[in-house]
CSV table of C-alpha atoms and ligand atoms in Angstrom, one decimal:
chain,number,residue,atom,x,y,z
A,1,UNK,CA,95.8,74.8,116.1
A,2,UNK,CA,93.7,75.7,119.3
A,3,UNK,CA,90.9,77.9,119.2
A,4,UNK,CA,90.4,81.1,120.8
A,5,UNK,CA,86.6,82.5,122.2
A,6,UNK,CA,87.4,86.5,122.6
A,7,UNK,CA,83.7,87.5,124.9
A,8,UNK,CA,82.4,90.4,126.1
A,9,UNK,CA,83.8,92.7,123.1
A,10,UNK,CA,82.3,95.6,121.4
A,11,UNK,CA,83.4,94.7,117.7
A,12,UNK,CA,83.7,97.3,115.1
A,13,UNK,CA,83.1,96.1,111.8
A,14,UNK,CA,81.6,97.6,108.5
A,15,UNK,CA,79.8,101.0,109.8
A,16,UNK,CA,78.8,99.4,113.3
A,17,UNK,CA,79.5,98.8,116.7
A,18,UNK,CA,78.2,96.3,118.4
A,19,UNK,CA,78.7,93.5,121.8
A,20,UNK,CA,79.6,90.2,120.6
A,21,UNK,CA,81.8,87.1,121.1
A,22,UNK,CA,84.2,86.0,118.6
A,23,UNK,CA,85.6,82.5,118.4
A,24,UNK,CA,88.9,82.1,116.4
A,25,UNK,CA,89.3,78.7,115.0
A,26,UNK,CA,92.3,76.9,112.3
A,27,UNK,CA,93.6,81.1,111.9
A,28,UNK,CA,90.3,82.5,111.1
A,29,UNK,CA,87.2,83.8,112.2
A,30,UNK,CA,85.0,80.9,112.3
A,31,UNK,CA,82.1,82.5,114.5
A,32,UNK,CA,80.6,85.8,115.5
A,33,UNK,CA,77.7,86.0,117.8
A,34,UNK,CA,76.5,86.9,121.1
A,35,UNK,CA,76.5,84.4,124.1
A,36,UNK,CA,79.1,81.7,122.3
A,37,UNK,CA,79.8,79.4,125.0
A,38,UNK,CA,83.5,78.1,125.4
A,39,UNK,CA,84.3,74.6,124.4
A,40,UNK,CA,86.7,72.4,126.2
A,41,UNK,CA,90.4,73.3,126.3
A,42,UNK,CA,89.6,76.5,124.5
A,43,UNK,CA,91.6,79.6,125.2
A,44,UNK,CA,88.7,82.2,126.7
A,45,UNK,CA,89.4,86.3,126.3
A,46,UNK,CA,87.2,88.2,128.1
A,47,UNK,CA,87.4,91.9,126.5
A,48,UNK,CA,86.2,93.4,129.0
A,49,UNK,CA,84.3,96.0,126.6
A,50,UNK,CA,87.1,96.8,124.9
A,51,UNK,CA,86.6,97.5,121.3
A,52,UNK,CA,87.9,94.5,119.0
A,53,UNK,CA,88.5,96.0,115.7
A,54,UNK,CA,90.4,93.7,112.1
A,55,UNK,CA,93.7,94.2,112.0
A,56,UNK,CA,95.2,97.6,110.0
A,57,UNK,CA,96.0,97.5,106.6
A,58,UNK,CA,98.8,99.4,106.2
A,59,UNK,CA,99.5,100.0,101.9
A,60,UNK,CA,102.1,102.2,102.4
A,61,UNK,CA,105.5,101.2,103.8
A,62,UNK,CA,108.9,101.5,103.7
A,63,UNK,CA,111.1,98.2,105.7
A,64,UNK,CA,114.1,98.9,103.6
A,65,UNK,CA,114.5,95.8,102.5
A,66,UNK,CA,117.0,94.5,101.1
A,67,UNK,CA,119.6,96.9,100.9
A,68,UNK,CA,119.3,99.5,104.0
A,69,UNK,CA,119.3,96.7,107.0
A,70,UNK,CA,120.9,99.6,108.9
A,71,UNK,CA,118.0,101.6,108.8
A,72,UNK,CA,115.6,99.1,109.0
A,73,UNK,CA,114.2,95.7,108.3
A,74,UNK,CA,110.8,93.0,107.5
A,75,UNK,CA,111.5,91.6,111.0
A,76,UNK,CA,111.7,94.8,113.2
A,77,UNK,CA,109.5,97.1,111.2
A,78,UNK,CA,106.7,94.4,111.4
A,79,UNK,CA,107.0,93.6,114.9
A,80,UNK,CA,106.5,96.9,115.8
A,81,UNK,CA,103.7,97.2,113.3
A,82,UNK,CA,101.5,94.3,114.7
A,83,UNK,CA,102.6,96.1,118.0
A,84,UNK,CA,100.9,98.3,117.1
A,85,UNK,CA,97.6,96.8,115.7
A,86,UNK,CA,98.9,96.7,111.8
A,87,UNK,CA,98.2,92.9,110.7
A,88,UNK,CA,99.2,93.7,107.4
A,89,UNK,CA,101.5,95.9,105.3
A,90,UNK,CA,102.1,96.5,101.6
A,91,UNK,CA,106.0,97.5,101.4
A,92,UNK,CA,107.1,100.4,98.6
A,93,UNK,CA,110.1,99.0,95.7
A,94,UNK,CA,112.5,101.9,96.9
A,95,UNK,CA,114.5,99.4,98.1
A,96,UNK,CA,118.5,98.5,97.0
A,97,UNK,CA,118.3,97.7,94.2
A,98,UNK,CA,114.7,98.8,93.8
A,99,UNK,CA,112.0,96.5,93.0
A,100,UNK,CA,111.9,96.6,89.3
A,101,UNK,CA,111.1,93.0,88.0
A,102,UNK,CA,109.7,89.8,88.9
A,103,UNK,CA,112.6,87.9,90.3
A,104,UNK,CA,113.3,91.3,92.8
A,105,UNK,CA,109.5,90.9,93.4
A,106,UNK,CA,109.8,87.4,94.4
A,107,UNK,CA,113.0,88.3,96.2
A,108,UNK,CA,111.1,90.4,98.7
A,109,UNK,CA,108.5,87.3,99.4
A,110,UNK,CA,111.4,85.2,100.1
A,111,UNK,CA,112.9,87.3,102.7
A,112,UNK,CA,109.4,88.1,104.3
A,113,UNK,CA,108.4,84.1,104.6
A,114,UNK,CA,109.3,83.0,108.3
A,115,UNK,CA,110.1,86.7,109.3
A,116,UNK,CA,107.5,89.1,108.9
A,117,UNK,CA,105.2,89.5,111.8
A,118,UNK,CA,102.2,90.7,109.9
A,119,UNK,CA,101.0,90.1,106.3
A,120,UNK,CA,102.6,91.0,103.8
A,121,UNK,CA,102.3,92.6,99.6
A,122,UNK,CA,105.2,94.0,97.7
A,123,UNK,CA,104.6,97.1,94.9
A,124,UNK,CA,106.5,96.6,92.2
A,125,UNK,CA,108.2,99.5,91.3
A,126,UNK,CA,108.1,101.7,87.9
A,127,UNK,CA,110.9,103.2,86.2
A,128,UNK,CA,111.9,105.5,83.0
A,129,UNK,CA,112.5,101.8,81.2
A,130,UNK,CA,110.9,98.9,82.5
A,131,UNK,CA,107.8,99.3,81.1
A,132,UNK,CA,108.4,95.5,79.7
A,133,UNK,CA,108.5,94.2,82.9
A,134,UNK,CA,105.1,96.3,84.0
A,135,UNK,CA,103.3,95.1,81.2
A,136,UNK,CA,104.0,91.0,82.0
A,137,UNK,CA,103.7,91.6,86.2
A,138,UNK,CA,101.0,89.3,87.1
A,139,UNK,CA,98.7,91.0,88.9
A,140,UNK,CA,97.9,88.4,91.9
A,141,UNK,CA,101.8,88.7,92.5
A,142,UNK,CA,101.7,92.8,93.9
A,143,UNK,CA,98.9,94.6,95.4
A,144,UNK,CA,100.2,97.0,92.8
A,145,UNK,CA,102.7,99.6,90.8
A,146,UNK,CA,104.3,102.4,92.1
A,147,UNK,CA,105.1,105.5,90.1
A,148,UNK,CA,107.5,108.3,91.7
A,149,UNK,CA,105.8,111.1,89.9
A,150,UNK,CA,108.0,113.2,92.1
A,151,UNK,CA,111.5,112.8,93.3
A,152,UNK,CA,111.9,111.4,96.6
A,153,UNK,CA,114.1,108.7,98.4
A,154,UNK,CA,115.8,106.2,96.1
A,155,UNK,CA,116.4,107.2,92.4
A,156,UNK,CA,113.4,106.2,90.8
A,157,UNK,CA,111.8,109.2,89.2
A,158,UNK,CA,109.6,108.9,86.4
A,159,UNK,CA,109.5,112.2,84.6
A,160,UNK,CA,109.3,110.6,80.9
A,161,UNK,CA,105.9,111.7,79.4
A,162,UNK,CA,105.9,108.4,76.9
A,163,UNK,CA,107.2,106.4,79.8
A,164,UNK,CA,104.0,107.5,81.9
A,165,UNK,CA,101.2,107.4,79.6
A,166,UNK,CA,102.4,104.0,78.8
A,167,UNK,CA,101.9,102.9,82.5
A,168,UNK,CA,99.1,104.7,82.6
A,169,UNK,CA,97.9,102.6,79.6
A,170,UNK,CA,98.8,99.1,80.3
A,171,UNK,CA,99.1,98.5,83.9
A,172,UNK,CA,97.6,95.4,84.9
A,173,UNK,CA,97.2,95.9,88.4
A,174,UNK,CA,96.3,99.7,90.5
A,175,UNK,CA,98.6,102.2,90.2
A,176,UNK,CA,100.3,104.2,92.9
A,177,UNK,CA,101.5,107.6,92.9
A,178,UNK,CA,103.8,109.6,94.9
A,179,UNK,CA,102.6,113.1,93.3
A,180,UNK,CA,105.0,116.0,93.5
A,181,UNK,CA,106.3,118.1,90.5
A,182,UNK,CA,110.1,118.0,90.7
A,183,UNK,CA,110.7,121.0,88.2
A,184,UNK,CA,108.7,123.3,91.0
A,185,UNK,CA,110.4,121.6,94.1
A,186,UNK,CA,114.2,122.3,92.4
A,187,UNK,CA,113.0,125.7,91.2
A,188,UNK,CA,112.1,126.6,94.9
A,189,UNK,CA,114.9,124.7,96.7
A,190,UNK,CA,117.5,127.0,94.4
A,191,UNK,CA,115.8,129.9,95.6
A,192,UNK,CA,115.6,129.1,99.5
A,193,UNK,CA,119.2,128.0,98.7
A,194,UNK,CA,120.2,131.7,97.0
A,195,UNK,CA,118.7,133.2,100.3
A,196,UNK,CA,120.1,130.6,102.6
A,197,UNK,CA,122.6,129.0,101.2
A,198,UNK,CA,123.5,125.4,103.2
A,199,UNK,CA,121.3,126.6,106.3
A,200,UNK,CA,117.9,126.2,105.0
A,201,UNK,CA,116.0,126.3,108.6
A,202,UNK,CA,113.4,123.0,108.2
A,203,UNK,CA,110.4,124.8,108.7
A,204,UNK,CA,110.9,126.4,105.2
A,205,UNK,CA,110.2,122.7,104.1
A,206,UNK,CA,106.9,122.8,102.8
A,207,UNK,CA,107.3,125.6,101.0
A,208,UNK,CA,110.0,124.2,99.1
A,209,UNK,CA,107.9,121.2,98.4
A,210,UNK,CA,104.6,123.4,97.8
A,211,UNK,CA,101.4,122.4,97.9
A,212,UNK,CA,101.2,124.0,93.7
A,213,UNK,CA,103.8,121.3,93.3
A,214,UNK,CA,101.7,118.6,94.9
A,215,UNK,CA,98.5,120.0,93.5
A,216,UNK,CA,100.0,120.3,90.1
A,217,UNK,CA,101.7,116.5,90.0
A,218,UNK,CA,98.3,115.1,91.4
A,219,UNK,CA,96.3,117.0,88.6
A,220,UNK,CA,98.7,115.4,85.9
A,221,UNK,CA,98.0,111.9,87.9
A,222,UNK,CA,94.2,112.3,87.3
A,223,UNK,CA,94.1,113.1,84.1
A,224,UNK,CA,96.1,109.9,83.0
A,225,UNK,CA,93.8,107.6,84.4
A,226,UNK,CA,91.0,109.1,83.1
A,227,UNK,CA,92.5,108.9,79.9
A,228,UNK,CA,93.3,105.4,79.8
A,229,UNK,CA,90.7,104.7,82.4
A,230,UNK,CA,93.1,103.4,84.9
A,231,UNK,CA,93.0,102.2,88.6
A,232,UNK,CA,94.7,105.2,90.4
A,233,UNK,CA,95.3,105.9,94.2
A,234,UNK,CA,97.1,109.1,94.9
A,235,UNK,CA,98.8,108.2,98.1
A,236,UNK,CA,99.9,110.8,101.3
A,237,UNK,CA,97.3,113.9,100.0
A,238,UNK,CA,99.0,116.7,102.3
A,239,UNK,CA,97.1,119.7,101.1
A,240,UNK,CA,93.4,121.4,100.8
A,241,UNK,CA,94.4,122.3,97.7
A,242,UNK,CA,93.7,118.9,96.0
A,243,UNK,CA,90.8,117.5,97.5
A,244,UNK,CA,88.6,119.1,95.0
A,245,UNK,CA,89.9,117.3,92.5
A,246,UNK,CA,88.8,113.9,94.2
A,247,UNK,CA,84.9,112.6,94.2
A,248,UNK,CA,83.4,112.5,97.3
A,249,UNK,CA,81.5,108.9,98.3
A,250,UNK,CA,82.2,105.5,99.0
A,251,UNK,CA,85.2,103.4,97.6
A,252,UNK,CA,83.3,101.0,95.6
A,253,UNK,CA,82.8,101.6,92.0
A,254,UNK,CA,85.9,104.6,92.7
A,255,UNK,CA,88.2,104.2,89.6
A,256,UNK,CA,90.4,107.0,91.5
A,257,UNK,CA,91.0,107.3,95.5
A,258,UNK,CA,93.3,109.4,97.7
A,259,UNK,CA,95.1,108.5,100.2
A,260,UNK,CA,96.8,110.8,103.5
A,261,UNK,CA,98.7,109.5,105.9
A,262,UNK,CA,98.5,109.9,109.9
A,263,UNK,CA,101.1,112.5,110.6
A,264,UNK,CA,99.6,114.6,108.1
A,265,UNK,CA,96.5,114.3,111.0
A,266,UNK,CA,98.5,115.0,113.7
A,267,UNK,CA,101.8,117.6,112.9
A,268,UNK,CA,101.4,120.5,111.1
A,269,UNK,CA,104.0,123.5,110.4
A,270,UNK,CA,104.2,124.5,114.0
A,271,UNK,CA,105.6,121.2,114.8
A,272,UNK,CA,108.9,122.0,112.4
A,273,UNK,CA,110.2,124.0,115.6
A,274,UNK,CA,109.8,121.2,118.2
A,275,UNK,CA,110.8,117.8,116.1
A,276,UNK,CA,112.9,119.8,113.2
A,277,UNK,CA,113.7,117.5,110.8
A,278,UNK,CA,112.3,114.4,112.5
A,279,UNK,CA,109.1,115.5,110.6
A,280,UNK,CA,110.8,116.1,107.2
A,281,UNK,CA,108.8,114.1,104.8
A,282,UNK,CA,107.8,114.2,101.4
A,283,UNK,CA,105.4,115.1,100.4
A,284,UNK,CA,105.8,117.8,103.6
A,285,UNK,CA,103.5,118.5,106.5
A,286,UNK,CA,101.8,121.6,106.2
A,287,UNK,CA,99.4,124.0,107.3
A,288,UNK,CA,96.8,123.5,110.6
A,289,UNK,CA,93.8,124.5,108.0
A,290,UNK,CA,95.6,121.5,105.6
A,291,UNK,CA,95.4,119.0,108.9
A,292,UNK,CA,92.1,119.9,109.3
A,293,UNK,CA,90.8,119.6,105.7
A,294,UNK,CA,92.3,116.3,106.1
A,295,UNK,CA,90.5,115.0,108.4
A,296,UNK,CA,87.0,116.2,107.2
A,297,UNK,CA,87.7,114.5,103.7
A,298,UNK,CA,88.5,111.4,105.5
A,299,UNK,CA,85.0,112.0,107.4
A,300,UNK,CA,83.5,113.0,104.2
A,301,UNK,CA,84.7,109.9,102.2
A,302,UNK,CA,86.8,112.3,99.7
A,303,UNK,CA,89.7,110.5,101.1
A,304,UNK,CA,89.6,106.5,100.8
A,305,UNK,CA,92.3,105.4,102.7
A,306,UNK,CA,94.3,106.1,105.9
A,307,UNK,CA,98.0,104.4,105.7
A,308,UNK,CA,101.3,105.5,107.8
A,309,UNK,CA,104.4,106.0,104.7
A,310,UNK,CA,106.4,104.4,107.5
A,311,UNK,CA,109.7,105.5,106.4
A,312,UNK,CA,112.2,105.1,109.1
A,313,UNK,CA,116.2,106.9,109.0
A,314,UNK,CA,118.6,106.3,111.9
A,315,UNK,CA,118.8,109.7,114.5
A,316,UNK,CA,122.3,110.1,113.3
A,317,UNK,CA,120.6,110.7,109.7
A,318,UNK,CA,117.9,112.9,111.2
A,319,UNK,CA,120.3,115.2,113.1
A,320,UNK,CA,122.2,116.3,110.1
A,321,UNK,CA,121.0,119.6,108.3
A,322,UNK,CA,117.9,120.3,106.7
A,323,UNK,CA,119.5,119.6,103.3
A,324,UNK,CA,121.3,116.3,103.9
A,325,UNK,CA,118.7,114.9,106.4
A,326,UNK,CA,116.8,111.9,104.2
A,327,UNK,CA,113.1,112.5,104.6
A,328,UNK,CA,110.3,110.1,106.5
A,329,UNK,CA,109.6,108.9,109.7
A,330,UNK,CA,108.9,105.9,111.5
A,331,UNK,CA,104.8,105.5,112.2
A,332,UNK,CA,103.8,102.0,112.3
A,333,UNK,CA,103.6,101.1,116.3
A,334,UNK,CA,101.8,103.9,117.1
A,335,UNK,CA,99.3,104.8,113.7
A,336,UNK,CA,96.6,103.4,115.1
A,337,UNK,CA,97.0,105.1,118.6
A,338,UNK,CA,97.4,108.6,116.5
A,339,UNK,CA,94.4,108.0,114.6
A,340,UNK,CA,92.1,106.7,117.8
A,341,UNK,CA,92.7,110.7,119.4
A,342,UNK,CA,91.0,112.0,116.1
A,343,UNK,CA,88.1,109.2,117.9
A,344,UNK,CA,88.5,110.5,121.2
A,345,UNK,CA,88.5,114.2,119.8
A,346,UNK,CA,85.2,113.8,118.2
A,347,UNK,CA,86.4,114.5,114.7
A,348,UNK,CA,86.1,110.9,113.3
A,349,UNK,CA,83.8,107.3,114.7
A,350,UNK,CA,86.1,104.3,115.3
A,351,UNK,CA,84.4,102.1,112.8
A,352,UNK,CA,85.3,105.5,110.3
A,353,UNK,CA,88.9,104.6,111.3
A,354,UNK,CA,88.7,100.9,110.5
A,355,UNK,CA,86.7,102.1,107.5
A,356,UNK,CA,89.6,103.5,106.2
A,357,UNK,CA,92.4,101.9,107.6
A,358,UNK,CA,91.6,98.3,106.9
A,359,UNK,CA,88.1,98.1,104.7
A,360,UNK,CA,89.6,100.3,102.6
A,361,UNK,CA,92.4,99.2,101.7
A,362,UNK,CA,91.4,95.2,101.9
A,363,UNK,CA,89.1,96.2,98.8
A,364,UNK,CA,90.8,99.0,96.7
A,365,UNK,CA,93.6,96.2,96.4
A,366,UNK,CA,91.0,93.0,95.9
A,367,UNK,CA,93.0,91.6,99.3
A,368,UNK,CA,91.2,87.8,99.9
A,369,UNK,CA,90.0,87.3,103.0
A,370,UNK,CA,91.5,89.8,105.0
A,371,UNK,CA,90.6,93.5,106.6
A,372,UNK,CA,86.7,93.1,108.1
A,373,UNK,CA,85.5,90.6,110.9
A,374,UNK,CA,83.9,88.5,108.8
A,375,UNK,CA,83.4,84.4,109.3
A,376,UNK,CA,85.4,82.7,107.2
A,377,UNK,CA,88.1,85.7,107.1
A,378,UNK,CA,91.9,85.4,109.0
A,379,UNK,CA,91.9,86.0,112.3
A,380,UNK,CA,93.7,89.2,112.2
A,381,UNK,CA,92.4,91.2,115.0
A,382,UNK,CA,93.3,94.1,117.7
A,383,UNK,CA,91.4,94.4,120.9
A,384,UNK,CA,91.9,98.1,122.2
A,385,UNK,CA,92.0,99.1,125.6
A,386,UNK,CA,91.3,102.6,127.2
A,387,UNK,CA,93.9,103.1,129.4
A,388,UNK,CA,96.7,105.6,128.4
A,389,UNK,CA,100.3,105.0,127.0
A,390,UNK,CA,102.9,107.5,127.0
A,391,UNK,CA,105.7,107.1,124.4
A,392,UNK,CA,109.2,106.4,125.3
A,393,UNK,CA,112.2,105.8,123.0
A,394,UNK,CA,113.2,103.1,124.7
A,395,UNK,CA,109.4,100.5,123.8
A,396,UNK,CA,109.8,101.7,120.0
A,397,UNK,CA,110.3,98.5,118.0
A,398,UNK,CA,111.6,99.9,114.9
A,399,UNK,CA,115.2,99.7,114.2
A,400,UNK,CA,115.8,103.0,114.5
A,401,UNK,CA,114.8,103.3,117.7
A,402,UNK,CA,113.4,106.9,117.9
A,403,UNK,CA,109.3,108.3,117.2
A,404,UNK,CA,108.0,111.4,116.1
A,405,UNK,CA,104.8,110.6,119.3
A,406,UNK,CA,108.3,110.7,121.9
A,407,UNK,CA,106.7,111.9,125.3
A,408,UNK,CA,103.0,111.6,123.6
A,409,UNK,CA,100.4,110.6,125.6
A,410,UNK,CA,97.6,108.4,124.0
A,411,UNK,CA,94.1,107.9,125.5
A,412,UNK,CA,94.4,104.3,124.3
A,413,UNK,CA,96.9,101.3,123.8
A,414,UNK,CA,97.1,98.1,122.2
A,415,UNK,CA,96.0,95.2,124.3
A,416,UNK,CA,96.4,92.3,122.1
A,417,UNK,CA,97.1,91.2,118.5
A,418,UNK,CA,96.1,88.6,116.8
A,419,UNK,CA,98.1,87.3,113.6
A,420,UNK,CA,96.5,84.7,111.5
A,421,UNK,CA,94.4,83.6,114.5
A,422,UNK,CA,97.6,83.3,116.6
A,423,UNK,CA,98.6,86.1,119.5
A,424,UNK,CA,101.6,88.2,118.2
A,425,UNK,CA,101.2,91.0,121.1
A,426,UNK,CA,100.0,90.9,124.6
A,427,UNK,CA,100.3,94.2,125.6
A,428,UNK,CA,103.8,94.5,126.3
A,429,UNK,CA,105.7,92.2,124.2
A,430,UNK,CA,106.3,90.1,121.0
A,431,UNK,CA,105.4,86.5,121.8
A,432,UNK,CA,105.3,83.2,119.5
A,433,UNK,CA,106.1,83.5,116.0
A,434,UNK,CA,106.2,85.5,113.0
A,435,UNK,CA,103.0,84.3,111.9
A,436,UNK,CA,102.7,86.9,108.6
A,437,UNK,CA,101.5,85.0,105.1
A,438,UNK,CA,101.9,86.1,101.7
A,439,UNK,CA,98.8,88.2,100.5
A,440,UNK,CA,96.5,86.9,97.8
A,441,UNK,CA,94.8,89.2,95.3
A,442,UNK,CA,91.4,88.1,94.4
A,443,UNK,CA,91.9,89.5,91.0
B,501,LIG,O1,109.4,111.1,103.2
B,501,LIG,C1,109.5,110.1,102.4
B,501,LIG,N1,110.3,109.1,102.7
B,501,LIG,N2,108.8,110.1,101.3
B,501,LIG,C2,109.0,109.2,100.3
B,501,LIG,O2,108.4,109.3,99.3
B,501,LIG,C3,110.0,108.2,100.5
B,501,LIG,C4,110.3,107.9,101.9
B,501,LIG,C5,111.5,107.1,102.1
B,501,LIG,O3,111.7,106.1,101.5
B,501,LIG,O4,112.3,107.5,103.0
């Protein structure tokens, strides 16, 4: 494999910022330092200034596969993904059939081997019965378990108090929650429904999944894991309303970290009117003053982790009414773009940004050698350049082949990513290989 020298960047690693040279040898970092000098026959980057951050780490992700290949797949999802500066991605088990054992597990990493642009973990999935299967899952073969603590795509609801506290007891990897109370949410949706019958109007969306349903499912969450003193991350936090119940401070040592998710940082209930149900997702977007307590958590370090809950439907799906439209949208290509305006707005630091979206996650889930610009770590990297992108249907990568961002200007774009040392995006297209590995768990 050839070796790369990337000069002339301002890195951001691990609180700082900083000008520096990185060379890229045999897929990983093997040197960073100022004034490397390039060897013979070595490919030379000049960045320019541009800031050369790790690759995202996205841990929350929906490709669809196997089972909804019309919606979506491992190939297109992560190409747009490492379009889009996300090196890596951990992929949700609502899946058909849903990731519920080993061999479905292992299933998933065969499909992903030769296709997957970017790295790649697969949750295994919990259910109201296969707490056997939870309890033997060896924990370097998922980043980690997935409870549905609140009804949402796929039928995989687990609502059984024995069933949880079970899970909660023995899990042998992190748990992760989707937190919503489904008694409240149906008790609400029949009363929009009395008032409204089949033409609930969108915007009444996150009222019918509240934030007292949210705050009451994540309260129920918390208290199992300290309990049974579990590994708990409360993915997509939507509302104010919970981030009390979260410790402030850095993620090491944190038996219990919160996650929220970039639309949450960028739509809020105004946007229902203009995107409709392109922006129904569960949990729901909510209030500006939610958006905003979002972001200061993440600033604040009550929040861990920033991920996407990439979930993309087909436009057909979308442009049904608010009761039969399935709920998520499709994030991954331009994430990182979203979350640099909070950057250029003054409301987070880049290296707060890689902080959360690949530190983060690269340690909550013990992830070997991956997420930080490290020597020695995979060459997973995204040089950023400052020169704005608008958003047009027609460059998204994902299947699906709409974005929420449509006609969005960002002050930034994607210059170049690297994949396991190897370019996977120059700018404007795909090019070599799929180049993605299997994660390892250093656990
Ligand atoms: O909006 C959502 N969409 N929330 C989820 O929990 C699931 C996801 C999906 O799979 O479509």
């Amino acid at each position: 494999m050839s070796s790369t020298l990337i000069v002339n960047a301002r890195l951001v690693n691990e609180g700082r910022e900083f000008e520096g040279d990185l060379r890229i040898e045999h897929g990983r970092i093997a040197r960073i330092g100022t004034g490397l000098q390039a060897h013979t026959h070595e490919t030379v980057v000049d960045a320019n200034g541009r800031r050369l951050l790790p690759g995202m780490i996205d841990d929350q992700v929906h490709f669809r596969e196997p089972g909804m290949e019309y919606k979506a797949d491992i190939a297109t999802e992560s190409a747009a993904a490492v379009a889009g500066g996300l090196t890596t991605f951990m992929d949700m088990p609502n899946t058909s059939p849903p990731t519920l054992n080993a061999e479905a597990l292992e299933d998933k990493y065969r499909r992903a081997h030769g296709r997957a642009w970017g790295n790649y973990g697969f949750y295994m999935g919990a259910s109201n019965d296969n707490l056997e299967a939870i309890q033997r899952l060896n924990p370097r073969s998922a980043p980690g378990i997935k409870v549905f603590m609140g009804a949402s795509t796929g039928n995989m609801l687990v609502d059984n108090p024995e069933t949880l506290d079970a899970i909660f007891r023995d899990a042998p990897t992190p748990i992760i929650t989707h937190c919503e109370d489904t008694p409240m949410i149906d008790a609400e949706l029949a009363r929009y429904k009395a008032k409204y019958g089949d033409d609930i109007p969108v915007s009444c969306h996150p009222d019918i999944r509240s934030r007292e349903a949210c705050k009451k499912s994540t309260e129920l969450a918390i208290s199992l894991a300290r309990r049974h003193d579990t590994r708990l991350h409360v993915l997509h936090i939507s509302t104010a309303d919970e981030l009390a119940l979260f410790q402030p401070g850095p993620i090491e040592g944190k038996r219990i970290t919160a996650e929220t998710c970039v639309h949450f940082l960028r739509f809020d209930r105004a946007d229902y009117e203009r995107l409709g149900n392109r922006i129904k997702c569960n949990p729901a977007i909510k209030d500006a003053a939610d958006r905003e307590a979002l972001i200061a958590a993440l600033a604040n370090d009550v929040i861990d982790v920033l991920a996407t809950d990439h979930a993309p439907h087909t436009i057909e799906e979308k442009a049904k009414p608010y009761l039969s439209a399935p709920s998520g949208l499709p994030l991954v290509q331009y994430a990182l773009l979203a979350a640099l305006e909070l950057v250029h707005e003054g409301k987070l630091t880049t290296a707060q940004v890689v902080q959360k979206f690949a530190h983060a996650p690269a340690r909550l889930f013990d992830v070997r050698n991956r997420g930080f610009l490290r020597e020695g770590y995979a060459a997973d990297l995204v040089l950023i350049d400052d020169a704005p992108l608008t958003v047009h249907a027609d460059d998204v990568l994902s299947k699906c082949g709409w974005s929420p961002f449509e006609g969005t200007t960002f002050h930034s774009r994607v210059a170049s990513t690297w994949v396991n040392g190897v370019l996977a995006w120059d700018g404007r297209q795909l090019v070599g290989d799929a180049m993605g590995q299997r994660l390892e768990f250093d656990r």
